[in-house]
């Protein structure tokens, strides 16, 4: 048995008399008042043992009572909030016995809750002026003698705010039968709370506002209770008066009614006092948290006590704060109004307010803060429900259906569904009669009316469907949708646009039901679902399959010829459960679906329809089972054979001089099929080569698809050779023969387009496709893939002449204007503009070393700034990859600058523009700025040798046949020099000056002007650095890190205002800037060889060393020195403070 613990101090201390103990008689035995004696009695101990479990609650309550008597009010608020009711009961008893002592205790708690310790003498309580006390408290704050409990991060204060509010709430409730109405206790507290809420210290305003707002809330709770009592008393009075008898009961009821009414009046006066003294000032406080709490409290007051607060005098504050600059305050105001409009009885009183502020409520639906906008949309729904705003004002809201944030879109979708589809807010039309199917048709009809506004843009239609889908059950009524599409007893007549939108709605709804996104997410994150969600999706898939099983063939047959509907209808099969066709004995229906898809494949030639059919047929051939899978694979094989036969017939028709349309359409079908699977076209390959070689005047689109199909066939032939362990000589020879034939065809078109100076608008797309296909083929057969392998024969790298022709055609595409590209008619297979496509293809070859980067890399980079953001982003990504690969950037960058400068010189020879202001020269300078801008921060040190090589080789290039190319110094080299540390810059200046020692520059002043501009720029920017470097030439030992700097006297004056001099005040702003430049150059010099982590550490240690230096007597002569001191002091003064 464990030893008994010794009794605690709290258990042995004599308890104070409570209110219950005050009624006990005085003739109690002494043994009862001596707990020590009772504990020592063996009889009592043995008797208590079996009752220990039963009395545990009593013992705990007794211990809590003892503990409550020992704690001060502020200690309870800081600590255990469960003791607050007991502490307040004890305090009320003390107040009833000695009001002044208890009042002083309460006020001290109030002050300390605000963070200040201040004591009021009990005897001077009545004479003490509130303003004098508040001034003293403000002075305590100024001297830093205040602790912020409310915003403290310490664990022991985490419940401080809740405990403080609970304290005042319990105090009001405990005093409701006495001190609450003595017009002394709470009047005094309110005076101090209101005064503290208007003081400069934020912590005072925060705590005082919280206490004042809580008091009003508590007053309202008591007033509501008294109001209920008053109403009961009034009913009793009315009943007594009907008896027409006078007596003591009537007199008692009258007295009770009068007393209750007076108490309510007192409470309302106290509410008004806090409202006018505290709320009216604090609802516009600089602290948004105070403003938010004010508005939240006001919303609660109006909602819970409308007899006083539901009037325009108070409502206007909610309307005004709808314009608050803080999103939290606006949101609090909107939520308060939402709660008010939910109560129908409040609406008549809110009519004038609604008329005044409804426009602002609608505007907030497009608020910059998403949470505010979503709440505002909910508020607009309330206004619509009460018919407080006309439908004409909702136009701007419907535009948000296609807004980016999904939260806003879905909130608007809920509004659209409630108002326009379900028409919940229209009492005359809401609640459609009939069964569920009928109501679904009505709802779908209304949805189609909305989608008519977006018929021309399928993407916008899908956005609208996605917004409303969650709320509209009719979109999941598959049988109803199918019935409407098949015209089975329709309530509405579908137009062609309506049918297209309904098919689009059906397909989108099916995808949503099985867990797919129909609108791309902004974050591109993969979706993860719970087990329950997956089960829901699987059930939906089963329901869709069952609903579509018999009707799917009917839908496909009806809309087979409509290219706008067939692609969406065909893709529905991707979201069905094909096993159910066997389980439900619907094999014939499955076969009909496959045959209809095959028929649709040969009926259409558009990209979307063909791609949907191929995906659907492939899905059926892989996901079905048993006999159905065999049937699907046979259908797919028959489709391939039929396509090859149609292509042969089309080629023969072209050879015989017929139309090319049939060939084009079937080539598109073959292309879509080859994108997903290998198709054997051996019997067709020679015919394709023959057509390309013999008929050079075919339409560009026909040529493009002939080349694309040849490339895909080549890729599919390569795959088994690369993946298999053994390769036959015959298959390798066949592949090489195909590749060589393919390259010959591409070379012909490359020669053709490189010979013409400018490609016409009709040749743009073909030239672009030739470049991209050729690049993909070079990547596919790049030498690095096959070097040192048995397949080394497959490696291919174009020679320099072919590469130059390729880039010439690419440059033609880069120089084509956007207007010319827009004139191309068929955009079906164009996913990006030509210049982006060719630039991506060229950059890809450089990145994966398919071609020598020494030529193509500089050419690509030289176009960095010439063709808009699209090309700039591609080049930027290329540079990033080259940096990671540690390629020789200096050579590539310098060559790129030379290419850009060469274009400038060529343009200059053709025009009469000023050399240094022409567009080509500006582009050259912009290129240098962008390339030098890639060396920032730590990259300066890492790539210092590259930068130095670019500068030195650039200077050599500029002085070749001087002064013809000297403008290269200003146009390309100058930006890179600024990235070098000071010693390198000074060496460069000396080297450039040495080159002109024996040259008479006066013979051609205009030609040598760029040289002088270059030198003057360096001298002007680094003159002070040169002087500083000369001073350090005699130093033999170099210290790591930045040199120590003396502390600035002016910085010291921030804290010591006794000593100052006019000389220190005369330091100019320009000196400060020069000093800052000097310090930055020194930083670069000292840290150029140091690792990054050492640089970070040295900066922290340096700040510590600077703060410890005490060189008050030392001064540095010269304006530059004083400026440097000022700069050092300004950087360290923040740490000192």
PDB file of N, CA and C in Angstrom, residues 177-211:
ATOM      1  N   UNK A 177     -29.137  40.829  -9.907  1.00  0.00           N
ATOM      2  CA  UNK A 177     -30.148  40.963  -8.870  1.00  0.00           C
ATOM      3  C   UNK A 177     -29.764  42.009  -7.825  1.00  0.00           C
ATOM      4  N   UNK A 178     -28.769  42.849  -8.124  1.00  0.00           N
ATOM      5  CA  UNK A 178     -28.362  43.854  -7.147  1.00  0.00           C
ATOM      6  C   UNK A 178     -27.437  44.905  -7.713  1.00  0.00           C
ATOM      7  N   UNK A 179     -26.105  44.697  -7.597  1.00  0.00           N
ATOM      8  CA  UNK A 179     -25.134  45.740  -7.976  1.00  0.00           C
ATOM      9  C   UNK A 179     -25.226  46.211  -9.413  1.00  0.00           C
ATOM     10  N   UNK A 180     -25.798  45.410 -10.303  1.00  0.00           N
ATOM     11  CA  UNK A 180     -25.874  45.828 -11.702  1.00  0.00           C
ATOM     12  C   UNK A 180     -26.652  47.127 -11.869  1.00  0.00           C
ATOM     13  N   UNK A 181     -27.604  47.377 -10.986  1.00  0.00           N
ATOM     14  CA  UNK A 181     -28.467  48.551 -11.149  1.00  0.00           C
ATOM     15  C   UNK A 181     -28.226  49.601 -10.058  1.00  0.00           C
ATOM     16  N   UNK A 182     -27.081  49.514  -9.343  1.00  0.00           N
ATOM     17  CA  UNK A 182     -26.838  50.524  -8.296  1.00  0.00           C
ATOM     18  C   UNK A 182     -26.267  51.810  -8.858  1.00  0.00           C
ATOM     19  N   UNK A 183     -25.989  51.819 -10.190  1.00  0.00           N
ATOM     20  CA  UNK A 183     -25.483  53.005 -10.888  1.00  0.00           C
ATOM     21  C   UNK A 183     -24.181  53.521 -10.297  1.00  0.00           C
ATOM     22  N   UNK A 184     -23.433  52.603  -9.676  1.00  0.00           N
ATOM     23  CA  UNK A 184     -22.121  52.957  -9.130  1.00  0.00           C
ATOM     24  C   UNK A 184     -21.064  52.020  -9.710  1.00  0.00           C
ATOM     25  N   UNK A 185     -21.248  50.729  -9.488  1.00  0.00           N
ATOM     26  CA  UNK A 185     -20.249  49.745  -9.876  1.00  0.00           C
ATOM     27  C   UNK A 185     -19.958  49.785 -11.367  1.00  0.00           C
ATOM     28  N   UNK A 186     -20.955  49.545 -12.192  1.00  0.00           N
ATOM     29  CA  UNK A 186     -20.712  49.455 -13.629  1.00  0.00           C
ATOM     30  C   UNK A 186     -20.535  50.815 -14.274  1.00  0.00           C
ATOM     31  N   UNK A 187     -21.091  51.866 -13.656  1.00  0.00           N
ATOM     32  CA  UNK A 187     -20.825  53.206 -14.189  1.00  0.00           C
ATOM     33  C   UNK A 187     -19.344  53.535 -14.062  1.00  0.00           C
ATOM     34  N   UNK A 188     -18.767  53.183 -12.902  1.00  0.00           N
ATOM     35  CA  UNK A 188     -17.351  53.456 -12.692  1.00  0.00           C
ATOM     36  C   UNK A 188     -16.503  52.620 -13.664  1.00  0.00           C
ATOM     37  N   UNK A 189     -16.839  51.343 -13.813  1.00  0.00           N
ATOM     38  CA  UNK A 189     -16.092  50.476 -14.744  1.00  0.00           C
ATOM     39  C   UNK A 189     -16.193  50.983 -16.183  1.00  0.00           C
ATOM     40  N   UNK A 190     -17.397  51.380 -16.587  1.00  0.00           N
ATOM     41  CA  UNK A 190     -17.564  51.867 -17.956  1.00  0.00           C
ATOM     42  C   UNK A 190     -16.783  53.148 -18.190  1.00  0.00           C
ATOM     43  N   UNK A 191     -16.718  54.019 -17.195  1.00  0.00           N
ATOM     44  CA  UNK A 191     -15.942  55.248 -17.354  1.00  0.00           C
ATOM     45  C   UNK A 191     -14.484  54.936 -17.665  1.00  0.00           C
ATOM     46  N   UNK A 192     -13.893  53.994 -16.916  1.00  0.00           N
ATOM     47  CA  UNK A 192     -12.492  53.656 -17.143  1.00  0.00           C
ATOM     48  C   UNK A 192     -12.301  52.906 -18.461  1.00  0.00           C
ATOM     49  N   UNK A 193     -13.240  52.023 -18.771  1.00  0.00           N
ATOM     50  CA  UNK A 193     -13.112  51.268 -20.023  1.00  0.00           C
ATOM     51  C   UNK A 193     -13.200  52.196 -21.229  1.00  0.00           C
ATOM     52  N   UNK A 194     -14.154  53.109 -21.219  1.00  0.00           N
ATOM     53  CA  UNK A 194     -14.304  54.041 -22.341  1.00  0.00           C
ATOM     54  C   UNK A 194     -13.081  54.936 -22.453  1.00  0.00           C
ATOM     55  N   UNK A 195     -12.579  55.411 -21.305  1.00  0.00           N
ATOM     56  CA  UNK A 195     -11.407  56.285 -21.342  1.00  0.00           C
ATOM     57  C   UNK A 195     -10.179  55.552 -21.869  1.00  0.00           C
ATOM     58  N   UNK A 196      -9.966  54.313 -21.431  1.00  0.00           N
ATOM     59  CA  UNK A 196      -8.808  53.550 -21.896  1.00  0.00           C
ATOM     60  C   UNK A 196      -8.926  53.183 -23.373  1.00  0.00           C
ATOM     61  N   UNK A 197     -10.139  53.029 -23.856  1.00  0.00           N
ATOM     62  CA  UNK A 197     -10.313  52.674 -25.267  1.00  0.00           C
ATOM     63  C   UNK A 197      -9.960  53.816 -26.207  1.00  0.00           C
ATOM     64  N   UNK A 198      -9.793  55.017 -25.651  1.00  0.00           N
ATOM     65  CA  UNK A 198      -9.472  56.189 -26.486  1.00  0.00           C
ATOM     66  C   UNK A 198      -8.034  56.646 -26.298  1.00  0.00           C
ATOM     67  N   UNK A 199      -7.195  55.817 -25.700  1.00  0.00           N
ATOM     68  CA  UNK A 199      -5.801  56.196 -25.448  1.00  0.00           C
ATOM     69  C   UNK A 199      -4.910  55.774 -26.604  1.00  0.00           C
ATOM     70  N   UNK A 200      -3.719  56.397 -26.736  1.00  0.00           N
ATOM     71  CA  UNK A 200      -2.808  56.033 -27.836  1.00  0.00           C
ATOM     72  C   UNK A 200      -2.271  54.604 -27.769  1.00  0.00           C
ATOM     73  N   UNK A 201      -1.902  54.048 -26.596  1.00  0.00           N
ATOM     74  CA  UNK A 201      -1.341  52.685 -26.603  1.00  0.00           C
ATOM     75  C   UNK A 201      -2.320  51.665 -27.175  1.00  0.00           C
ATOM     76  N   UNK A 202      -1.870  50.920 -28.161  1.00  0.00           N
ATOM     77  CA  UNK A 202      -2.759  49.985 -28.840  1.00  0.00           C
ATOM     78  C   UNK A 202      -3.259  48.894 -27.902  1.00  0.00           C
ATOM     79  N   UNK A 203      -2.396  48.411 -27.002  1.00  0.00           N
ATOM     80  CA  UNK A 203      -2.817  47.334 -26.122  1.00  0.00           C
ATOM     81  C   UNK A 203      -3.952  47.788 -25.219  1.00  0.00           C
ATOM     82  N   UNK A 204      -3.929  49.060 -24.777  1.00  0.00           N
ATOM     83  CA  UNK A 204      -5.041  49.573 -23.966  1.00  0.00           C
ATOM     84  C   UNK A 204      -6.336  49.554 -24.769  1.00  0.00           C
ATOM     85  N   UNK A 205      -6.236  50.037 -26.035  1.00  0.00           N
ATOM     86  CA  UNK A 205      -7.446  50.101 -26.857  1.00  0.00           C
ATOM     87  C   UNK A 205      -7.986  48.707 -27.150  1.00  0.00           C
ATOM     88  N   UNK A 206      -7.087  47.767 -27.403  1.00  0.00           N
ATOM     89  CA  UNK A 206      -7.532  46.408 -27.715  1.00  0.00           C
ATOM     90  C   UNK A 206      -8.281  45.779 -26.544  1.00  0.00           C
ATOM     91  N   UNK A 207      -7.683  45.834 -25.350  1.00  0.00           N
ATOM     92  CA  UNK A 207      -8.291  45.178 -24.195  1.00  0.00           C
ATOM     93  C   UNK A 207      -9.541  45.921 -23.745  1.00  0.00           C
ATOM     94  N   UNK A 208      -9.475  47.252 -23.708  1.00  0.00           N
ATOM     95  CA  UNK A 208     -10.639  48.023 -23.277  1.00  0.00           C
ATOM     96  C   UNK A 208     -11.803  47.843 -24.241  1.00  0.00           C
ATOM     97  N   UNK A 209     -11.519  47.811 -25.542  1.00  0.00           N
ATOM     98  CA  UNK A 209     -12.590  47.605 -26.525  1.00  0.00           C
ATOM     99  C   UNK A 209     -13.213  46.229 -26.343  1.00  0.00           C
ATOM    100  N   UNK A 210     -12.381  45.236 -26.120  1.00  0.00           N
ATOM    101  CA  UNK A 210     -12.907  43.885 -25.927  1.00  0.00           C
ATOM    102  C   UNK A 210     -13.819  43.835 -24.698  1.00  0.00           C
ATOM    103  N   UNK A 211     -13.402  44.473 -23.598  1.00  0.00           N
ATOM    104  CA  UNK A 211     -14.213  44.457 -22.374  1.00  0.00           C
ATOM    105  C   UNK A 211     -15.515  45.230 -22.581  1.00  0.00           C
TER     106      UNK A 211
END
